[in-house]
Amino acid sequence: MNQNSKIYNWLEVFAIAAWGSLMLKYWLTGKLNLLIHPDYFWLVISGGIGFLSVAGLKAWQLLRQRRILPVRHISLLPPGFSSTLLIVTAIAGLIFTPRVFASQTAMQRGVTDFLAATRSQPQAFHGSVKPEERSLLDWVRTLNVYPEPDAYTGQKVKVQGFAIHPPEFPPNYLLLSRFVITCCAADAYPVGLPVKLTEDRQAYPPDTWLEVEGQMITETLKDKRQLTIQANAAPKKIPEPQNPYEY
């Protein structure tokens, strides 16, 4: 085996091992939920273990064999380019932590108080849950089942989410939002509900995580009747949750 072939073979080993390590690193550090729905964790974990096993087996073969006949590949890319690219991207993933989607992304994707038919389905709705025990996503699912906002007037609410400042809202209103993942971060979409504050929203900058307690009212915003949270007092600022997404 010539020197170049040996280098290319070891590059393949490092690339496979790097991606296996990256998958398991996200799982062990609790960051995997920023990228994928928990139902699919097992695929990532088994894939990471599989990659490391393949890398170990290939490394063992390279160390034991003195001479390996070179395998000719038809490729438009220079030899070793794809392996090097995989190693670089894996190292970047090991160094940098994925960022949680925030208000700017939510504004770009469009925050809604309804779930599309291809997204989280109403069967996840549980009518027996007390209003004050519903999460923000529970309220959105409830609206999917029965969308008349007046039906919820006066019901108690206590929810958490991050603040968004829609420019078309009055100064004492903000949008409380959460991202929902159905498969992976690529299909994440924002849901939310308006909040009527007792003060100007500038006290709660965009992306600030809040716990809002109050009761439901119906307000007309953007020429649309919307279920709105009337805050009883100033929302409580909270740390970003360890798991910021809903499922």
PDB file of N, CA and C in Angstrom, residues 58-130:
ATOM      1  N   LYS A  58     -12.227  -0.936  11.101  1.00  0.00           N
ATOM      2  CA  LYS A  58     -11.398  -0.553   9.960  1.00  0.00           C
ATOM      3  C   LYS A  58      -9.974  -0.211  10.416  1.00  0.00           C
ATOM      4  N   ALA A  59      -9.850   0.456  11.573  1.00  0.00           N
ATOM      5  CA  ALA A  59      -8.523   0.772  12.103  1.00  0.00           C
ATOM      6  C   ALA A  59      -7.753  -0.509  12.443  1.00  0.00           C
ATOM      7  N   TRP A  60      -8.441  -1.480  13.011  1.00  0.00           N
ATOM      8  CA  TRP A  60      -7.815  -2.765  13.356  1.00  0.00           C
ATOM      9  C   TRP A  60      -7.313  -3.467  12.093  1.00  0.00           C
ATOM     10  N   GLN A  61      -8.104  -3.417  11.024  1.00  0.00           N
ATOM     11  CA  GLN A  61      -7.693  -4.038   9.758  1.00  0.00           C
ATOM     12  C   GLN A  61      -6.469  -3.338   9.173  1.00  0.00           C
ATOM     13  N   LEU A  62      -6.448  -2.015   9.262  1.00  0.00           N
ATOM     14  CA  LEU A  62      -5.318  -1.265   8.711  1.00  0.00           C
ATOM     15  C   LEU A  62      -4.031  -1.549   9.479  1.00  0.00           C
ATOM     16  N   LEU A  63      -4.151  -1.720  10.776  1.00  0.00           N
ATOM     17  CA  LEU A  63      -2.977  -1.983  11.598  1.00  0.00           C
ATOM     18  C   LEU A  63      -2.431  -3.395  11.382  1.00  0.00           C
ATOM     19  N   ARG A  64      -3.304  -4.348  11.062  1.00  0.00           N
ATOM     20  CA  ARG A  64      -2.895  -5.746  10.916  1.00  0.00           C
ATOM     21  C   ARG A  64      -2.379  -6.061   9.520  1.00  0.00           C
ATOM     22  N   GLN A  65      -2.910  -5.383   8.530  1.00  0.00           N
ATOM     23  CA  GLN A  65      -2.546  -5.713   7.157  1.00  0.00           C
ATOM     24  C   GLN A  65      -1.379  -4.847   6.693  1.00  0.00           C
ATOM     25  N   ARG A  66      -0.381  -5.487   6.168  1.00  0.00           N
ATOM     26  CA  ARG A  66       0.781  -4.745   5.689  1.00  0.00           C
ATOM     27  C   ARG A  66       0.557  -4.195   4.288  1.00  0.00           C
ATOM     28  N   ARG A  67      -0.192  -4.938   3.522  1.00  0.00           N
ATOM     29  CA  ARG A  67      -0.378  -4.501   2.142  1.00  0.00           C
ATOM     30  C   ARG A  67      -1.846  -4.657   1.768  1.00  0.00           C
ATOM     31  N   ILE A  68      -2.428  -3.570   1.308  1.00  0.00           N
ATOM     32  CA  ILE A  68      -3.815  -3.597   0.859  1.00  0.00           C
ATOM     33  C   ILE A  68      -3.865  -3.133  -0.587  1.00  0.00           C
ATOM     34  N   LEU A  69      -4.490  -3.931  -1.407  1.00  0.00           N
ATOM     35  CA  LEU A  69      -4.604  -3.529  -2.805  1.00  0.00           C
ATOM     36  C   LEU A  69      -5.492  -2.293  -2.902  1.00  0.00           C
ATOM     37  N   PRO A  70      -5.032  -1.260  -3.563  1.00  0.00           N
ATOM     38  CA  PRO A  70      -5.828  -0.036  -3.659  1.00  0.00           C
ATOM     39  C   PRO A  70      -7.123  -0.272  -4.422  1.00  0.00           C
ATOM     40  N   VAL A  71      -8.179   0.326  -3.959  1.00  0.00           N
ATOM     41  CA  VAL A  71      -9.487   0.241  -4.621  1.00  0.00           C
ATOM     42  C   VAL A  71      -9.703   1.497  -5.430  1.00  0.00           C
ATOM     43  N   ARG A  72     -10.006   1.325  -6.697  1.00  0.00           N
ATOM     44  CA  ARG A  72     -10.205   2.485  -7.564  1.00  0.00           C
ATOM     45  C   ARG A  72     -11.631   3.010  -7.415  1.00  0.00           C
ATOM     46  N   HIS A  73     -11.739   4.290  -7.134  1.00  0.00           N
ATOM     47  CA  HIS A  73     -13.032   4.942  -7.020  1.00  0.00           C
ATOM     48  C   HIS A  73     -13.180   5.949  -8.148  1.00  0.00           C
ATOM     49  N   ILE A  74     -14.386   6.011  -8.698  1.00  0.00           N
ATOM     50  CA  ILE A  74     -14.679   7.035  -9.700  1.00  0.00           C
ATOM     51  C   ILE A  74     -15.286   8.217  -8.984  1.00  0.00           C
ATOM     52  N   SER A  75     -14.584   9.338  -8.955  1.00  0.00           N
ATOM     53  CA  SER A  75     -15.051  10.496  -8.213  1.00  0.00           C
ATOM     54  C   SER A  75     -14.621  11.777  -8.913  1.00  0.00           C
ATOM     55  N   LEU A  76     -15.487  12.782  -8.859  1.00  0.00           N
ATOM     56  CA  LEU A  76     -15.159  14.087  -9.417  1.00  0.00           C
ATOM     57  C   LEU A  76     -14.332  14.914  -8.437  1.00  0.00           C
ATOM     58  N   LEU A  77     -14.266  14.469  -7.180  1.00  0.00           N
ATOM     59  CA  LEU A  77     -13.551  15.206  -6.150  1.00  0.00           C
ATOM     60  C   LEU A  77     -12.155  14.633  -5.957  1.00  0.00           C
ATOM     61  N   PRO A  78     -11.208  15.432  -5.505  1.00  0.00           N
ATOM     62  CA  PRO A  78      -9.855  14.932  -5.251  1.00  0.00           C
ATOM     63  C   PRO A  78      -9.879  13.840  -4.183  1.00  0.00           C
ATOM     64  N   PRO A  79      -8.963  12.901  -4.224  1.00  0.00           N
ATOM     65  CA  PRO A  79      -8.906  11.835  -3.206  1.00  0.00           C
ATOM     66  C   PRO A  79      -8.783  12.409  -1.799  1.00  0.00           C
ATOM     67  N   GLY A  80      -9.573  11.879  -0.895  1.00  0.00           N
ATOM     68  CA  GLY A  80      -9.515  12.326   0.491  1.00  0.00           C
ATOM     69  C   GLY A  80     -10.321  13.586   0.781  1.00  0.00           C
ATOM     70  N   PHE A  81     -10.873  14.219  -0.258  1.00  0.00           N
ATOM     71  CA  PHE A  81     -11.595  15.483  -0.038  1.00  0.00           C
ATOM     72  C   PHE A  81     -12.844  15.275   0.811  1.00  0.00           C
ATOM     73  N   SER A  82     -13.652  14.250   0.467  1.00  0.00           N
ATOM     74  CA  SER A  82     -14.904  14.013   1.195  1.00  0.00           C
ATOM     75  C   SER A  82     -14.635  13.644   2.653  1.00  0.00           C
ATOM     76  N   SER A  83     -13.607  12.835   2.906  1.00  0.00           N
ATOM     77  CA  SER A  83     -13.280  12.458   4.283  1.00  0.00           C
ATOM     78  C   SER A  83     -12.826  13.679   5.081  1.00  0.00           C
ATOM     79  N   THR A  84     -12.020  14.522   4.445  1.00  0.00           N
ATOM     80  CA  THR A  84     -11.551  15.738   5.119  1.00  0.00           C
ATOM     81  C   THR A  84     -12.718  16.656   5.446  1.00  0.00           C
ATOM     82  N   LEU A  85     -13.661  16.789   4.515  1.00  0.00           N
ATOM     83  CA  LEU A  85     -14.830  17.633   4.742  1.00  0.00           C
ATOM     84  C   LEU A  85     -15.666  17.109   5.901  1.00  0.00           C
ATOM     85  N   LEU A  86     -15.840  15.786   5.962  1.00  0.00           N
ATOM     86  CA  LEU A  86     -16.598  15.184   7.061  1.00  0.00           C
ATOM     87  C   LEU A  86     -15.905  15.408   8.404  1.00  0.00           C
ATOM     88  N   ILE A  87     -14.590  15.314   8.411  1.00  0.00           N
ATOM     89  CA  ILE A  87     -13.837  15.526   9.657  1.00  0.00           C
ATOM     90  C   ILE A  87     -13.976  16.971  10.122  1.00  0.00           C
ATOM     91  N   VAL A  88     -13.857  17.919   9.202  1.00  0.00           N
ATOM     92  CA  VAL A  88     -13.949  19.344   9.552  1.00  0.00           C
ATOM     93  C   VAL A  88     -15.320  19.684  10.111  1.00  0.00           C
ATOM     94  N   THR A  89     -16.382  19.192   9.456  1.00  0.00           N
ATOM     95  CA  THR A  89     -17.738  19.493   9.932  1.00  0.00           C
ATOM     96  C   THR A  89     -18.014  18.825  11.276  1.00  0.00           C
ATOM     97  N   ALA A  90     -17.487  17.623  11.471  1.00  0.00           N
ATOM     98  CA  ALA A  90     -17.678  16.944  12.755  1.00  0.00           C
ATOM     99  C   ALA A  90     -16.958  17.690  13.875  1.00  0.00           C
ATOM    100  N   ILE A  91     -15.748  18.158  13.606  1.00  0.00           N
ATOM    101  CA  ILE A  91     -15.000  18.921  14.611  1.00  0.00           C
ATOM    102  C   ILE A  91     -15.739  20.211  14.960  1.00  0.00           C
ATOM    103  N   ALA A  92     -16.305  20.869  13.936  1.00  0.00           N
ATOM    104  CA  ALA A  92     -17.087  22.084  14.196  1.00  0.00           C
ATOM    105  C   ALA A  92     -18.275  21.774  15.100  1.00  0.00           C
ATOM    106  N   GLY A  93     -18.921  20.633  14.857  1.00  0.00           N
ATOM    107  CA  GLY A  93     -20.044  20.233  15.701  1.00  0.00           C
ATOM    108  C   GLY A  93     -19.627  19.910  17.123  1.00  0.00           C
ATOM    109  N   LEU A  94     -18.423  19.363  17.284  1.00  0.00           N
ATOM    110  CA  LEU A  94     -17.922  19.043  18.624  1.00  0.00           C
ATOM    111  C   LEU A  94     -17.546  20.307  19.404  1.00  0.00           C
ATOM    112  N   ILE A  95     -17.135  21.344  18.687  1.00  0.00           N
ATOM    113  CA  ILE A  95     -16.705  22.582  19.343  1.00  0.00           C
ATOM    114  C   ILE A  95     -17.880  23.493  19.658  1.00  0.00           C
ATOM    115  N   PHE A  96     -18.772  23.636  18.685  1.00  0.00           N
ATOM    116  CA  PHE A  96     -19.876  24.593  18.825  1.00  0.00           C
ATOM    117  C   PHE A  96     -21.170  23.870  19.204  1.00  0.00           C
ATOM    118  N   THR A  97     -21.931  24.483  20.122  1.00  0.00           N
ATOM    119  CA  THR A  97     -23.207  23.932  20.563  1.00  0.00           C
ATOM    120  C   THR A  97     -24.336  24.493  19.707  1.00  0.00           C
ATOM    121  N   PRO A  98     -25.300  23.664  19.298  1.00  0.00           N
ATOM    122  CA  PRO A  98     -26.435  24.179  18.517  1.00  0.00           C
ATOM    123  C   PRO A  98     -27.173  25.276  19.281  1.00  0.00           C
ATOM    124  N   ARG A  99     -27.623  26.283  18.559  1.00  0.00           N
ATOM    125  CA  ARG A  99     -28.347  27.391  19.176  1.00  0.00           C
ATOM    126  C   ARG A  99     -29.848  27.124  19.138  1.00  0.00           C
ATOM    127  N   VAL A 100     -30.516  27.507  20.201  1.00  0.00           N
ATOM    128  CA  VAL A 100     -31.967  27.356  20.276  1.00  0.00           C
ATOM    129  C   VAL A 100     -32.626  28.392  19.378  1.00  0.00           C
ATOM    130  N   PHE A 101     -33.650  27.973  18.653  1.00  0.00           N
ATOM    131  CA  PHE A 101     -34.399  28.928  17.833  1.00  0.00           C
ATOM    132  C   PHE A 101     -34.996  30.013  18.726  1.00  0.00           C
ATOM    133  N   ALA A 102     -35.040  31.239  18.227  1.00  0.00           N
ATOM    134  CA  ALA A 102     -35.514  32.356  19.035  1.00  0.00           C
ATOM    135  C   ALA A 102     -36.495  33.214  18.245  1.00  0.00           C
ATOM    136  N   SER A 103     -36.731  34.439  18.730  1.00  0.00           N
ATOM    137  CA  SER A 103     -37.808  35.274  18.210  1.00  0.00           C
ATOM    138  C   SER A 103     -37.644  35.616  16.732  1.00  0.00           C
ATOM    139  N   GLN A 104     -36.408  35.878  16.291  1.00  0.00           N
ATOM    140  CA  GLN A 104     -36.201  36.241  14.894  1.00  0.00           C
ATOM    141  C   GLN A 104     -36.637  35.119  13.966  1.00  0.00           C
ATOM    142  N   THR A 105     -36.249  33.884  14.301  1.00  0.00           N
ATOM    143  CA  THR A 105     -36.669  32.735  13.503  1.00  0.00           C
ATOM    144  C   THR A 105     -38.173  32.545  13.570  1.00  0.00           C
ATOM    145  N   ALA A 106     -38.744  32.772  14.750  1.00  0.00           N
ATOM    146  CA  ALA A 106     -40.196  32.635  14.906  1.00  0.00           C
ATOM    147  C   ALA A 106     -40.936  33.629  14.026  1.00  0.00           C
ATOM    148  N   MET A 107     -40.445  34.874  13.970  1.00  0.00           N
ATOM    149  CA  MET A 107     -41.084  35.888  13.132  1.00  0.00           C
ATOM    150  C   MET A 107     -40.976  35.513  11.653  1.00  0.00           C
ATOM    151  N   GLN A 108     -39.822  34.952  11.273  1.00  0.00           N
ATOM    152  CA  GLN A 108     -39.623  34.568   9.878  1.00  0.00           C
ATOM    153  C   GLN A 108     -40.528  33.408   9.478  1.00  0.00           C
ATOM    154  N   ARG A 109     -40.722  32.458  10.383  1.00  0.00           N
ATOM    155  CA  ARG A 109     -41.526  31.276  10.066  1.00  0.00           C
ATOM    156  C   ARG A 109     -43.006  31.497  10.310  1.00  0.00           C
ATOM    157  N   GLY A 110     -43.335  32.554  11.070  1.00  0.00           N
ATOM    158  CA  GLY A 110     -44.741  32.872  11.304  1.00  0.00           C
ATOM    159  C   GLY A 110     -45.317  32.152  12.493  1.00  0.00           C
ATOM    160  N   VAL A 111     -45.541  32.892  13.588  1.00  0.00           N
ATOM    161  CA  VAL A 111     -46.116  32.303  14.797  1.00  0.00           C
ATOM    162  C   VAL A 111     -47.620  32.173  14.616  1.00  0.00           C
ATOM    163  N   THR A 112     -48.172  31.044  15.021  1.00  0.00           N
ATOM    164  CA  THR A 112     -49.597  30.806  14.865  1.00  0.00           C
ATOM    165  C   THR A 112     -50.177  30.214  16.141  1.00  0.00           C
ATOM    166  N   ASP A 113     -51.486  30.359  16.299  1.00  0.00           N
ATOM    167  CA  ASP A 113     -52.146  29.715  17.432  1.00  0.00           C
ATOM    168  C   ASP A 113     -52.919  28.479  16.980  1.00  0.00           C
ATOM    169  N   PHE A 114     -52.570  27.981  15.787  1.00  0.00           N
ATOM    170  CA  PHE A 114     -53.175  26.762  15.271  1.00  0.00           C
ATOM    171  C   PHE A 114     -52.101  25.818  14.768  1.00  0.00           C
ATOM    172  N   LEU A 115     -52.413  24.533  14.739  1.00  0.00           N
ATOM    173  CA  LEU A 115     -51.515  23.504  14.249  1.00  0.00           C
ATOM    174  C   LEU A 115     -52.034  22.997  12.923  1.00  0.00           C
ATOM    175  N   ALA A 116     -51.151  22.912  11.930  1.00  0.00           N
ATOM    176  CA  ALA A 116     -51.550  22.375  10.637  1.00  0.00           C
ATOM    177  C   ALA A 116     -51.862  20.892  10.767  1.00  0.00           C
ATOM    178  N   ALA A 117     -52.638  20.380   9.818  1.00  0.00           N
ATOM    179  CA  ALA A 117     -53.070  18.981   9.884  1.00  0.00           C
ATOM    180  C   ALA A 117     -51.895  18.011   9.828  1.00  0.00           C
ATOM    181  N   THR A 118     -50.785  18.433   9.210  1.00  0.00           N
ATOM    182  CA  THR A 118     -49.627  17.541   9.087  1.00  0.00           C
ATOM    183  C   THR A 118     -48.712  17.624  10.287  1.00  0.00           C
ATOM    184  N   ARG A 119     -49.068  18.473  11.281  1.00  0.00           N
ATOM    185  CA  ARG A 119     -48.222  18.645  12.446  1.00  0.00           C
ATOM    186  C   ARG A 119     -48.823  17.898  13.627  1.00  0.00           C
ATOM    187  N   SER A 120     -48.527  18.377  14.834  1.00  0.00           N
ATOM    188  CA  SER A 120     -49.017  17.683  16.024  1.00  0.00           C
ATOM    189  C   SER A 120     -50.531  17.594  15.977  1.00  0.00           C
ATOM    190  N   GLN A 121     -51.048  16.442  16.209  1.00  0.00           N
ATOM    191  CA  GLN A 121     -52.457  16.197  15.993  1.00  0.00           C
ATOM    192  C   GLN A 121     -53.291  16.385  17.256  1.00  0.00           C
ATOM    193  N   PRO A 122     -54.596  16.713  17.096  1.00  0.00           N
ATOM    194  CA  PRO A 122     -55.453  16.955  18.245  1.00  0.00           C
ATOM    195  C   PRO A 122     -55.602  15.780  19.195  1.00  0.00           C
ATOM    196  N   GLN A 123     -55.244  14.558  18.779  1.00  0.00           N
ATOM    197  CA  GLN A 123     -55.419  13.442  19.698  1.00  0.00           C
ATOM    198  C   GLN A 123     -54.540  13.578  20.933  1.00  0.00           C
ATOM    199  N   ALA A 124     -53.515  14.477  20.872  1.00  0.00           N
ATOM    200  CA  ALA A 124     -52.675  14.710  22.042  1.00  0.00           C
ATOM    201  C   ALA A 124     -53.376  15.584  23.076  1.00  0.00           C
ATOM    202  N   PHE A 125     -54.551  16.147  22.695  1.00  0.00           N
ATOM    203  CA  PHE A 125     -55.308  17.012  23.583  1.00  0.00           C
ATOM    204  C   PHE A 125     -56.024  16.186  24.641  1.00  0.00           C
ATOM    205  N   HIS A 126     -55.947  16.645  25.901  1.00  0.00           N
ATOM    206  CA  HIS A 126     -56.612  15.953  27.004  1.00  0.00           C
ATOM    207  C   HIS A 126     -57.585  16.932  27.667  1.00  0.00           C
ATOM    208  N   GLY A 127     -58.853  16.726  27.456  1.00  0.00           N
ATOM    209  CA  GLY A 127     -59.850  17.651  27.967  1.00  0.00           C
ATOM    210  C   GLY A 127     -59.939  17.693  29.472  1.00  0.00           C
ATOM    211  N   SER A 128     -59.423  16.672  30.161  1.00  0.00           N
ATOM    212  CA  SER A 128     -59.540  16.616  31.614  1.00  0.00           C
ATOM    213  C   SER A 128     -58.494  17.473  32.322  1.00  0.00           C
ATOM    214  N   VAL A 129     -57.513  17.988  31.578  1.00  0.00           N
ATOM    215  CA  VAL A 129     -56.467  18.806  32.187  1.00  0.00           C
ATOM    216  C   VAL A 129     -57.047  20.147  32.619  1.00  0.00           C
ATOM    217  N   LYS A 130     -56.739  20.564  33.840  1.00  0.00           N
ATOM    218  CA  LYS A 130     -57.209  21.851  34.322  1.00  0.00           C
ATOM    219  C   LYS A 130     -56.583  22.962  33.500  1.00  0.00           C
TER     220      LYS A 130
END
